[in-house]
Amino acid sequence: MKLFFREIKEPIETTMIGNYAVAGGVTQTDPDVICAFPITPQTQSVEGLSDVVHQGRLKAAFVNVESELAAMSFSTAACAAGARTFTATASQGYLLMTEALPMAVGWRVPLTMMISARAFNSPNLSIWNTWEFTETNSEIGWNTIVSENVQETYDAAILSVMISEDSLFPTMFIHDGFIISHSVQNLTLIPDETVRKLTPKKPRHRITPKKPGTWGGIVTPSYFMEFRKSLDVDKEPVLGIMEDVFDRFEKATGRKYNLIETYNLDNSSKTAFLTMGSMSGNIISWMTKNKDVGLIKIRTFRPFPHEQLQKIVQDHGLEKLIILEKSDSLNGMLPPFSMSVASALYPLGTLFRSFIVGLGGRDVTRDELDIARRKMENVTDMKGKLYMYLGVRETKDKIYGVNM
Amino acid sequence: MYDRKQMEEILKENVVNLRFHARGGQGGVTASNLCVEAFYGYGICQPRFGAERMGSPTESYVRLSANEDLIRSNEQVYAPHFVSVLDPSLLSEVDVIAGVPKGGWLIVNTALNQQEIQEIVGRKDINIATIDATRIALEVLGRNITNTIILGALIRVSHLFTLDELADAVMRRFKDNIAAKNVEAIKQAIEDTCVYDIGIQMDFTQDTKISWQQVELGLPGYKEVDKAGVWYCDEETIPVGSDQVRTGSWGEWDIIWDEETCTDCAQCWFICPDFAILREKGEDGKYHMIGIDREHCKSCQNCLEVCPVNAISKQLKQGPASCAVPEEELKEAN
């Protein structure tokens, strides 16, 4: 964190763990209020921020609270009062926040939150990576962007502030717990001046004694639907706003982001992996030796860029998609991330299967990628079960779905 | 051994994997971070994900390559080409050569020789380098901190980075006078490293990860585990548990119990987090303390604090584990 105790005057190439990179990125966006409750594997991000506040580098109110519910309530209120606010959580903490999450959307506060993705406890406690953020609360209306590596999660800390401020919807940015939060990777830091220019504090609606009003008051059935539809209308341009933010970010830093990023889609098998987060890196490394498969990496999980995905699949004539996902659904036809993809693909009829991998921190290796591709070769229709677990022991001497 | 040219050629289209074994507090993770910082190409460093405690065995991994795409993978390291062991007591406690391919390098902080190490780890097809880093640390740094010194031995056999590159990284990380001392120690380590090269070169194009090893066959599968995820005490469903972790090797102190002074008040027995206070039912039908379970006592010293009659005392253990003891406490003990 020491790097962030001083003004960063020019781009610095350095190495850092994901959580400190986030703390640094957030520092540079000059938040007024930081309010979070610690939970593994998110802890160092808030720890880092307490450091910069303590050092006097960041003039922010660092507020300790007794729980995640308090953290989210406090952050939403602080943000509504006009403060730029950051919070962070994971897993059970995210669940405890649930009650307060919808109001941040409804009040249109530009709050940002980091999530170090970690499994929900069931049936056992796990501190390791699962995409819990896809399993609940994803329809409440928070913008959600997912990062692959330390550089991306650092940039996402800044991008999220830009997206929240421009869309006036709260934004959360995700990285895979431990895999990114605790890995030391190379990254390039952006000069403070550049970040300041990217994230100016603009005037917006806020709680103020000059204009008294009731925030969050009860409404009868005569009003509720109109307010909901109004939110829906305002949500429509958000993907466009994100694209615009990515463009401005590229002009300032040279790093190009997209709602969806693609690799090697014009391949001979007309097949592509489709995933988010740190697994994209595993696939890109694997693709150096497996050139007949492509990769679609979704950066924006919410709002889900369904039209953009349809266009990509059509433009490249893709016939089969292999969805890799680190979450499962015990009731659904498909796990949650695949469900969003399936809805987008519905009009196209593209063949796909969903593979559930890497739950609770199980490593996802070339073995999973090899076998997922092999299984996809035999898929010719959309009948039967559309998902399967990969990399799980069936018995002491047998791996489920794998003939060794 | 690899010279700089060979290594640069290897790194162009291959990944070089490193693994560091240390004890919590010895700075194994710092050593692996320094590798990434000193390396000219792309690097990634991961600790073994989970909780780390003072004195407990730790692992951290590094992957280096000049090809960015190869380093983008977030897969864990299964087949390390170079393994560095910061604490010789780990040689017999941890499988330090797990996954090391034929011709791989084992670098150990020890005064033992090649044959002795080969016997402990049970392999003769790997190259060995030894460095008495503890001695250098005490001489140059005045403290038993060996994490930067072992990197000197790594430079000597691998040439992954140069002394200058490492010195830069050390300078960026530590305060001026500490950094300068560390660089001096690294310089000496490069010279003092004993190299036992058996003449077998590794094939870096082959990754020797065993298929599906991350799934850990041998442990119960989903058809065999308890349906509610419960670990029942009387069943051997899950073959791990705190009594099977040898926490005794984590501590820096031997805890000594004086039978004469002890009044059998059992306050230590209540406070011990590891059930390391041993008691036995005597002929009088009452429980009496009979000693301390050294295999599980991690020297938290709670018993020492709580004993009302000073029947428990401590003595610094011999060996490198003691490096985790804060300096003030050491002075007190001496």
PDB file of C-alpha atoms in Angstrom, chain B residues 59-282:
ATOM      1  CA  GLU B  59       3.710 -22.771   0.725  1.00  0.00           C
ATOM      2  CA  SER B  60       3.735 -20.144  -1.963  1.00  0.00           C
ATOM      3  CA  TYR B  61       3.989 -20.488  -5.707  1.00  0.00           C
ATOM      4  CA  VAL B  62       5.429 -18.443  -8.539  1.00  0.00           C
ATOM      5  CA  ARG B  63       4.998 -18.737 -12.283  1.00  0.00           C
ATOM      6  CA  LEU B  64       7.291 -16.817 -14.612  1.00  0.00           C
ATOM      7  CA  SER B  65       7.430 -16.477 -18.383  1.00  0.00           C
ATOM      8  CA  ALA B  66       8.260 -13.977 -21.100  1.00  0.00           C
ATOM      9  CA  ASN B  67       4.997 -14.907 -22.846  1.00  0.00           C
ATOM     10  CA  GLU B  68       2.134 -12.983 -21.264  1.00  0.00           C
ATOM     11  CA  ASP B  69      -0.568 -15.384 -22.459  1.00  0.00           C
ATOM     12  CA  LEU B  70       1.058 -18.302 -20.626  1.00  0.00           C
ATOM     13  CA  ILE B  71       1.062 -16.381 -17.339  1.00  0.00           C
ATOM     14  CA  ARG B  72      -2.580 -15.341 -17.638  1.00  0.00           C
ATOM     15  CA  SER B  73      -3.692 -18.704 -16.270  1.00  0.00           C
ATOM     16  CA  ASN B  74      -4.751 -18.608 -12.631  1.00  0.00           C
ATOM     17  CA  GLU B  75      -4.231 -22.345 -12.250  1.00  0.00           C
ATOM     18  CA  GLN B  76      -2.221 -23.414  -9.235  1.00  0.00           C
ATOM     19  CA  VAL B  77       1.350 -24.727  -9.534  1.00  0.00           C
ATOM     20  CA  TYR B  78       1.500 -28.516  -9.584  1.00  0.00           C
ATOM     21  CA  ALA B  79       4.909 -29.225 -11.081  1.00  0.00           C
ATOM     22  CA  PRO B  80       7.526 -26.820  -9.678  1.00  0.00           C
ATOM     23  CA  HIS B  81      10.876 -26.720 -11.480  1.00  0.00           C
ATOM     24  CA  PHE B  82      12.627 -25.058  -8.560  1.00  0.00           C
ATOM     25  CA  VAL B  83      11.670 -25.697  -4.942  1.00  0.00           C
ATOM     26  CA  SER B  84      13.148 -23.595  -2.154  1.00  0.00           C
ATOM     27  CA  VAL B  85      12.947 -24.725   1.452  1.00  0.00           C
ATOM     28  CA  LEU B  86      13.592 -21.985   4.003  1.00  0.00           C
ATOM     29  CA  ASP B  87      13.452 -24.221   7.045  1.00  0.00           C
ATOM     30  CA  PRO B  88      15.242 -27.578   7.055  1.00  0.00           C
ATOM     31  CA  SER B  89      12.863 -28.982   9.668  1.00  0.00           C
ATOM     32  CA  LEU B  90      10.237 -29.018   6.904  1.00  0.00           C
ATOM     33  CA  LEU B  91      12.190 -31.611   4.876  1.00  0.00           C
ATOM     34  CA  SER B  92      10.818 -34.450   6.949  1.00  0.00           C
ATOM     35  CA  GLU B  93       7.484 -32.832   7.808  1.00  0.00           C
ATOM     36  CA  VAL B  94       6.203 -31.772   4.373  1.00  0.00           C
ATOM     37  CA  ASP B  95       6.462 -33.497   0.977  1.00  0.00           C
ATOM     38  CA  VAL B  96       8.787 -30.822  -0.396  1.00  0.00           C
ATOM     39  CA  ILE B  97       9.499 -32.628  -3.662  1.00  0.00           C
ATOM     40  CA  ALA B  98       5.846 -33.267  -4.582  1.00  0.00           C
ATOM     41  CA  GLY B  99       5.401 -32.875  -8.343  1.00  0.00           C
ATOM     42  CA  VAL B 100       9.051 -31.959  -8.991  1.00  0.00           C
ATOM     43  CA  PRO B 101      10.021 -33.378 -12.412  1.00  0.00           C
ATOM     44  CA  LYS B 102      13.178 -35.376 -13.085  1.00  0.00           C
ATOM     45  CA  GLY B 103      16.110 -32.969 -13.098  1.00  0.00           C
ATOM     46  CA  GLY B 104      14.226 -30.432 -10.986  1.00  0.00           C
ATOM     47  CA  TRP B 105      16.040 -28.350  -8.384  1.00  0.00           C
ATOM     48  CA  LEU B 106      15.660 -28.536  -4.625  1.00  0.00           C
ATOM     49  CA  ILE B 107      17.237 -25.584  -2.831  1.00  0.00           C
ATOM     50  CA  VAL B 108      17.487 -25.963   0.927  1.00  0.00           C
ATOM     51  CA  ASN B 109      18.623 -23.738   3.760  1.00  0.00           C
ATOM     52  CA  THR B 110      20.733 -26.325   5.558  1.00  0.00           C
ATOM     53  CA  ALA B 111      24.208 -27.434   6.514  1.00  0.00           C
ATOM     54  CA  LEU B 112      23.411 -31.010   5.377  1.00  0.00           C
ATOM     55  CA  ASN B 113      25.041 -32.446   2.245  1.00  0.00           C
ATOM     56  CA  GLN B 114      23.595 -33.926  -0.957  1.00  0.00           C
ATOM     57  CA  GLN B 115      23.489 -37.517   0.252  1.00  0.00           C
ATOM     58  CA  GLU B 116      21.793 -36.668   3.528  1.00  0.00           C
ATOM     59  CA  ILE B 117      19.106 -34.658   1.737  1.00  0.00           C
ATOM     60  CA  GLN B 118      18.589 -37.354  -0.887  1.00  0.00           C
ATOM     61  CA  GLU B 119      17.968 -39.818   1.910  1.00  0.00           C
ATOM     62  CA  ILE B 120      15.436 -37.601   3.672  1.00  0.00           C
ATOM     63  CA  VAL B 121      13.410 -36.777   0.544  1.00  0.00           C
ATOM     64  CA  GLY B 122      13.865 -40.227  -0.992  1.00  0.00           C
ATOM     65  CA  ARG B 123      14.825 -39.122  -4.512  1.00  0.00           C
ATOM     66  CA  LYS B 124      18.071 -39.233  -6.452  1.00  0.00           C
ATOM     67  CA  ASP B 125      16.882 -37.870  -9.816  1.00  0.00           C
ATOM     68  CA  ILE B 126      16.762 -34.250  -8.711  1.00  0.00           C
ATOM     69  CA  ASN B 127      19.453 -31.616  -8.458  1.00  0.00           C
ATOM     70  CA  ILE B 128      20.199 -30.196  -5.051  1.00  0.00           C
ATOM     71  CA  ALA B 129      21.640 -26.895  -3.914  1.00  0.00           C
ATOM     72  CA  THR B 130      22.279 -26.063  -0.289  1.00  0.00           C
ATOM     73  CA  ILE B 131      22.944 -22.796   1.416  1.00  0.00           C
ATOM     74  CA  ASP B 132      23.571 -22.257   5.098  1.00  0.00           C
ATOM     75  CA  ALA B 133      21.277 -19.251   5.045  1.00  0.00           C
ATOM     76  CA  THR B 134      20.750 -19.249   8.787  1.00  0.00           C
ATOM     77  CA  ARG B 135      24.492 -18.673   9.331  1.00  0.00           C
ATOM     78  CA  ILE B 136      24.617 -15.849   6.746  1.00  0.00           C
ATOM     79  CA  ALA B 137      21.472 -14.303   8.224  1.00  0.00           C
ATOM     80  CA  LEU B 138      22.937 -14.232  11.723  1.00  0.00           C
ATOM     81  CA  GLU B 139      26.286 -12.914  10.461  1.00  0.00           C
ATOM     82  CA  VAL B 140      25.047 -10.239   8.066  1.00  0.00           C
ATOM     83  CA  LEU B 141      21.522  -9.358   9.163  1.00  0.00           C
ATOM     84  CA  GLY B 142      21.998 -10.173  12.834  1.00  0.00           C
ATOM     85  CA  ARG B 143      18.615 -11.940  12.751  1.00  0.00           C
ATOM     86  CA  ASN B 144      17.536 -15.333  11.568  1.00  0.00           C
ATOM     87  CA  ILE B 145      15.553 -14.155   8.529  1.00  0.00           C
ATOM     88  CA  THR B 146      16.488 -16.258   5.520  1.00  0.00           C
ATOM     89  CA  ASN B 147      13.885 -15.434   2.887  1.00  0.00           C
ATOM     90  CA  THR B 148      15.984 -13.082   0.757  1.00  0.00           C
ATOM     91  CA  ILE B 149      19.133 -15.147   1.208  1.00  0.00           C
ATOM     92  CA  ILE B 150      17.605 -18.274  -0.311  1.00  0.00           C
ATOM     93  CA  LEU B 151      16.942 -16.203  -3.441  1.00  0.00           C
ATOM     94  CA  GLY B 152      20.719 -15.868  -3.816  1.00  0.00           C
ATOM     95  CA  ALA B 153      20.945 -19.637  -4.152  1.00  0.00           C
ATOM     96  CA  LEU B 154      18.055 -19.539  -6.624  1.00  0.00           C
ATOM     97  CA  ILE B 155      19.937 -16.999  -8.745  1.00  0.00           C
ATOM     98  CA  ARG B 156      23.046 -19.195  -8.671  1.00  0.00           C
ATOM     99  CA  VAL B 157      21.299 -22.272 -10.124  1.00  0.00           C
ATOM    100  CA  SER B 158      18.569 -20.727 -12.291  1.00  0.00           C
ATOM    101  CA  HIS B 159      19.615 -17.230 -13.421  1.00  0.00           C
ATOM    102  CA  LEU B 160      15.916 -16.348 -13.619  1.00  0.00           C
ATOM    103  CA  PHE B 161      16.926 -12.864 -12.612  1.00  0.00           C
ATOM    104  CA  THR B 162      20.240 -11.162 -11.913  1.00  0.00           C
ATOM    105  CA  LEU B 163      21.596  -9.905  -8.613  1.00  0.00           C
ATOM    106  CA  ASP B 164      20.996  -6.333  -9.795  1.00  0.00           C
ATOM    107  CA  GLU B 165      17.366  -7.032 -10.682  1.00  0.00           C
ATOM    108  CA  LEU B 166      16.767  -8.661  -7.306  1.00  0.00           C
ATOM    109  CA  ALA B 167      18.610  -5.861  -5.509  1.00  0.00           C
ATOM    110  CA  ASP B 168      16.287  -3.335  -7.192  1.00  0.00           C
ATOM    111  CA  ALA B 169      13.248  -5.249  -5.997  1.00  0.00           C
ATOM    112  CA  VAL B 170      14.658  -5.506  -2.465  1.00  0.00           C
ATOM    113  CA  MET B 171      15.440  -1.762  -2.429  1.00  0.00           C
ATOM    114  CA  ARG B 172      11.872  -0.948  -3.443  1.00  0.00           C
ATOM    115  CA  ARG B 173      10.433  -3.150  -0.752  1.00  0.00           C
ATOM    116  CA  PHE B 174      12.536  -2.552   2.339  1.00  0.00           C
ATOM    117  CA  LYS B 175      13.901   0.519   4.094  1.00  0.00           C
ATOM    118  CA  ASP B 176      17.357   1.686   2.969  1.00  0.00           C
ATOM    119  CA  ASN B 177      19.640   0.177   5.631  1.00  0.00           C
ATOM    120  CA  ILE B 178      17.703  -3.096   5.863  1.00  0.00           C
ATOM    121  CA  ALA B 179      17.647  -3.374   2.064  1.00  0.00           C
ATOM    122  CA  ALA B 180      21.403  -2.798   1.806  1.00  0.00           C
ATOM    123  CA  LYS B 181      22.103  -5.509   4.385  1.00  0.00           C
ATOM    124  CA  ASN B 182      19.802  -7.921   2.557  1.00  0.00           C
ATOM    125  CA  VAL B 183      21.561  -7.278  -0.743  1.00  0.00           C
ATOM    126  CA  GLU B 184      24.912  -7.925   0.918  1.00  0.00           C
ATOM    127  CA  ALA B 185      23.564 -11.204   2.324  1.00  0.00           C
ATOM    128  CA  ILE B 186      22.212 -12.232  -1.086  1.00  0.00           C
ATOM    129  CA  LYS B 187      25.635 -11.534  -2.656  1.00  0.00           C
ATOM    130  CA  GLN B 188      27.299 -13.786  -0.126  1.00  0.00           C
ATOM    131  CA  ALA B 189      24.653 -16.465  -0.648  1.00  0.00           C
ATOM    132  CA  ILE B 190      25.352 -16.593  -4.386  1.00  0.00           C
ATOM    133  CA  GLU B 191      29.001 -17.343  -3.599  1.00  0.00           C
ATOM    134  CA  ASP B 192      28.389 -19.728  -0.703  1.00  0.00           C
ATOM    135  CA  THR B 193      25.780 -21.945  -2.357  1.00  0.00           C
ATOM    136  CA  CYS B 194      26.865 -25.594  -2.636  1.00  0.00           C
ATOM    137  CA  VAL B 195      25.627 -26.999  -5.938  1.00  0.00           C
ATOM    138  CA  TYR B 196      25.140 -30.733  -6.445  1.00  0.00           C
ATOM    139  CA  ASP B 197      24.335 -30.942 -10.147  1.00  0.00           C
ATOM    140  CA  ILE B 198      23.528 -34.485 -11.302  1.00  0.00           C
ATOM    141  CA  GLY B 199      23.603 -33.399 -14.921  1.00  0.00           C
ATOM    142  CA  ILE B 200      19.961 -34.019 -15.822  1.00  0.00           C
ATOM    143  CA  GLN B 201      18.217 -31.133 -17.597  1.00  0.00           C
ATOM    144  CA  MET B 202      14.481 -30.579 -17.256  1.00  0.00           C
ATOM    145  CA  ASP B 203      12.095 -30.626 -20.192  1.00  0.00           C
ATOM    146  CA  PHE B 204      10.262 -27.327 -19.768  1.00  0.00           C
ATOM    147  CA  THR B 205       7.874 -28.017 -22.646  1.00  0.00           C
ATOM    148  CA  GLN B 206       6.273 -30.839 -20.679  1.00  0.00           C
ATOM    149  CA  ASP B 207       4.065 -29.938 -17.748  1.00  0.00           C
ATOM    150  CA  THR B 208       4.187 -32.911 -15.438  1.00  0.00           C
ATOM    151  CA  LYS B 209       0.916 -32.192 -13.630  1.00  0.00           C
ATOM    152  CA  ILE B 210      -0.902 -35.482 -13.093  1.00  0.00           C
ATOM    153  CA  SER B 211      -4.314 -35.472 -14.770  1.00  0.00           C
ATOM    154  CA  TRP B 212      -7.101 -34.574 -12.315  1.00  0.00           C
ATOM    155  CA  GLN B 213      -4.742 -34.380  -9.350  1.00  0.00           C
ATOM    156  CA  GLN B 214      -6.664 -31.289  -8.173  1.00  0.00           C
ATOM    157  CA  VAL B 215      -9.688 -33.548  -7.571  1.00  0.00           C
ATOM    158  CA  GLU B 216      -7.716 -35.587  -4.979  1.00  0.00           C
ATOM    159  CA  LEU B 217      -8.970 -39.096  -5.613  1.00  0.00           C
ATOM    160  CA  GLY B 218      -8.850 -41.215  -2.473  1.00  0.00           C
ATOM    161  CA  LEU B 219     -10.982 -38.825  -0.446  1.00  0.00           C
ATOM    162  CA  PRO B 220     -14.696 -39.658  -0.268  1.00  0.00           C
ATOM    163  CA  GLY B 221     -16.837 -38.783  -3.290  1.00  0.00           C
ATOM    164  CA  TYR B 222     -20.264 -37.160  -3.375  1.00  0.00           C
ATOM    165  CA  LYS B 223     -21.943 -40.532  -3.055  1.00  0.00           C
ATOM    166  CA  GLU B 224     -19.992 -41.274   0.118  1.00  0.00           C
ATOM    167  CA  VAL B 225     -19.987 -38.042   2.126  1.00  0.00           C
ATOM    168  CA  ASP B 226     -22.572 -37.348   4.824  1.00  0.00           C
ATOM    169  CA  LYS B 227     -25.790 -36.015   3.305  1.00  0.00           C
ATOM    170  CA  ALA B 228     -25.832 -32.962   5.574  1.00  0.00           C
ATOM    171  CA  GLY B 229     -22.094 -32.362   5.392  1.00  0.00           C
ATOM    172  CA  VAL B 230     -21.670 -33.372   9.031  1.00  0.00           C
ATOM    173  CA  TRP B 231     -18.335 -34.607  10.387  1.00  0.00           C
ATOM    174  CA  TYR B 232     -19.433 -37.059  13.041  1.00  0.00           C
ATOM    175  CA  CYS B 233     -16.903 -37.557  15.813  1.00  0.00           C
ATOM    176  CA  ASP B 234     -17.195 -41.335  15.898  1.00  0.00           C
ATOM    177  CA  GLU B 235     -16.843 -41.911  12.159  1.00  0.00           C
ATOM    178  CA  GLU B 236     -13.801 -41.693   9.992  1.00  0.00           C
ATOM    179  CA  THR B 237     -15.681 -40.002   7.167  1.00  0.00           C
ATOM    180  CA  ILE B 238     -13.266 -37.107   6.848  1.00  0.00           C
ATOM    181  CA  PRO B 239      -9.682 -38.224   7.360  1.00  0.00           C
ATOM    182  CA  VAL B 240      -8.509 -34.933   8.790  1.00  0.00           C
ATOM    183  CA  GLY B 241      -9.088 -33.319  12.128  1.00  0.00           C
ATOM    184  CA  SER B 242      -7.188 -31.157  14.536  1.00  0.00           C
ATOM    185  CA  ASP B 243      -5.667 -34.088  16.443  1.00  0.00           C
ATOM    186  CA  GLN B 244      -4.013 -35.226  13.206  1.00  0.00           C
ATOM    187  CA  VAL B 245      -2.306 -31.894  12.574  1.00  0.00           C
ATOM    188  CA  ARG B 246       1.105 -31.902  14.200  1.00  0.00           C
ATOM    189  CA  THR B 247       0.823 -28.391  15.600  1.00  0.00           C
ATOM    190  CA  GLY B 248       3.760 -29.200  17.895  1.00  0.00           C
ATOM    191  CA  SER B 249       6.210 -28.224  15.138  1.00  0.00           C
ATOM    192  CA  TRP B 250       4.759 -24.721  14.846  1.00  0.00           C
ATOM    193  CA  GLY B 251       5.929 -23.335  18.139  1.00  0.00           C
ATOM    194  CA  GLU B 252       9.167 -21.632  19.077  1.00  0.00           C
ATOM    195  CA  TRP B 253       9.151 -22.657  22.726  1.00  0.00           C
ATOM    196  CA  ASP B 254       9.320 -25.904  24.620  1.00  0.00           C
ATOM    197  CA  ILE B 255       6.810 -25.717  27.450  1.00  0.00           C
ATOM    198  CA  ILE B 256       8.148 -27.295  30.619  1.00  0.00           C
ATOM    199  CA  TRP B 257       5.976 -28.603  33.433  1.00  0.00           C
ATOM    200  CA  ASP B 258       7.226 -28.935  36.978  1.00  0.00           C
ATOM    201  CA  GLU B 259       5.446 -31.826  38.675  1.00  0.00           C
ATOM    202  CA  GLU B 260       6.650 -30.834  42.150  1.00  0.00           C
ATOM    203  CA  THR B 261       5.093 -27.354  42.086  1.00  0.00           C
ATOM    204  CA  CYS B 262       1.898 -28.303  40.247  1.00  0.00           C
ATOM    205  CA  THR B 263      -1.235 -28.331  42.409  1.00  0.00           C
ATOM    206  CA  ASP B 264      -3.480 -30.054  39.824  1.00  0.00           C
ATOM    207  CA  CYS B 265      -5.795 -27.060  39.701  1.00  0.00           C
ATOM    208  CA  ALA B 266      -6.402 -27.827  35.988  1.00  0.00           C
ATOM    209  CA  GLN B 267      -6.642 -24.183  34.912  1.00  0.00           C
ATOM    210  CA  CYS B 268      -4.122 -24.920  32.173  1.00  0.00           C
ATOM    211  CA  TRP B 269      -6.180 -27.876  31.053  1.00  0.00           C
ATOM    212  CA  PHE B 270      -9.245 -25.652  30.592  1.00  0.00           C
ATOM    213  CA  ILE B 271      -7.407 -22.921  28.696  1.00  0.00           C
ATOM    214  CA  CYS B 272      -5.288 -25.075  26.354  1.00  0.00           C
ATOM    215  CA  PRO B 273      -6.751 -24.757  22.820  1.00  0.00           C
ATOM    216  CA  ASP B 274      -5.129 -27.988  21.611  1.00  0.00           C
ATOM    217  CA  PHE B 275      -5.843 -30.427  24.454  1.00  0.00           C
ATOM    218  CA  ALA B 276      -2.097 -30.630  24.905  1.00  0.00           C
ATOM    219  CA  ILE B 277      -2.264 -30.803  28.703  1.00  0.00           C
ATOM    220  CA  LEU B 278      -2.250 -34.518  29.479  1.00  0.00           C
ATOM    221  CA  ARG B 279      -4.179 -35.811  32.489  1.00  0.00           C
ATOM    222  CA  GLU B 280      -4.815 -39.258  33.896  1.00  0.00           C
ATOM    223  CA  LYS B 281      -7.274 -40.632  36.432  1.00  0.00           C
ATOM    224  CA  GLY B 282      -5.347 -41.632  39.526  1.00  0.00           C
TER     225      GLY B 282
END
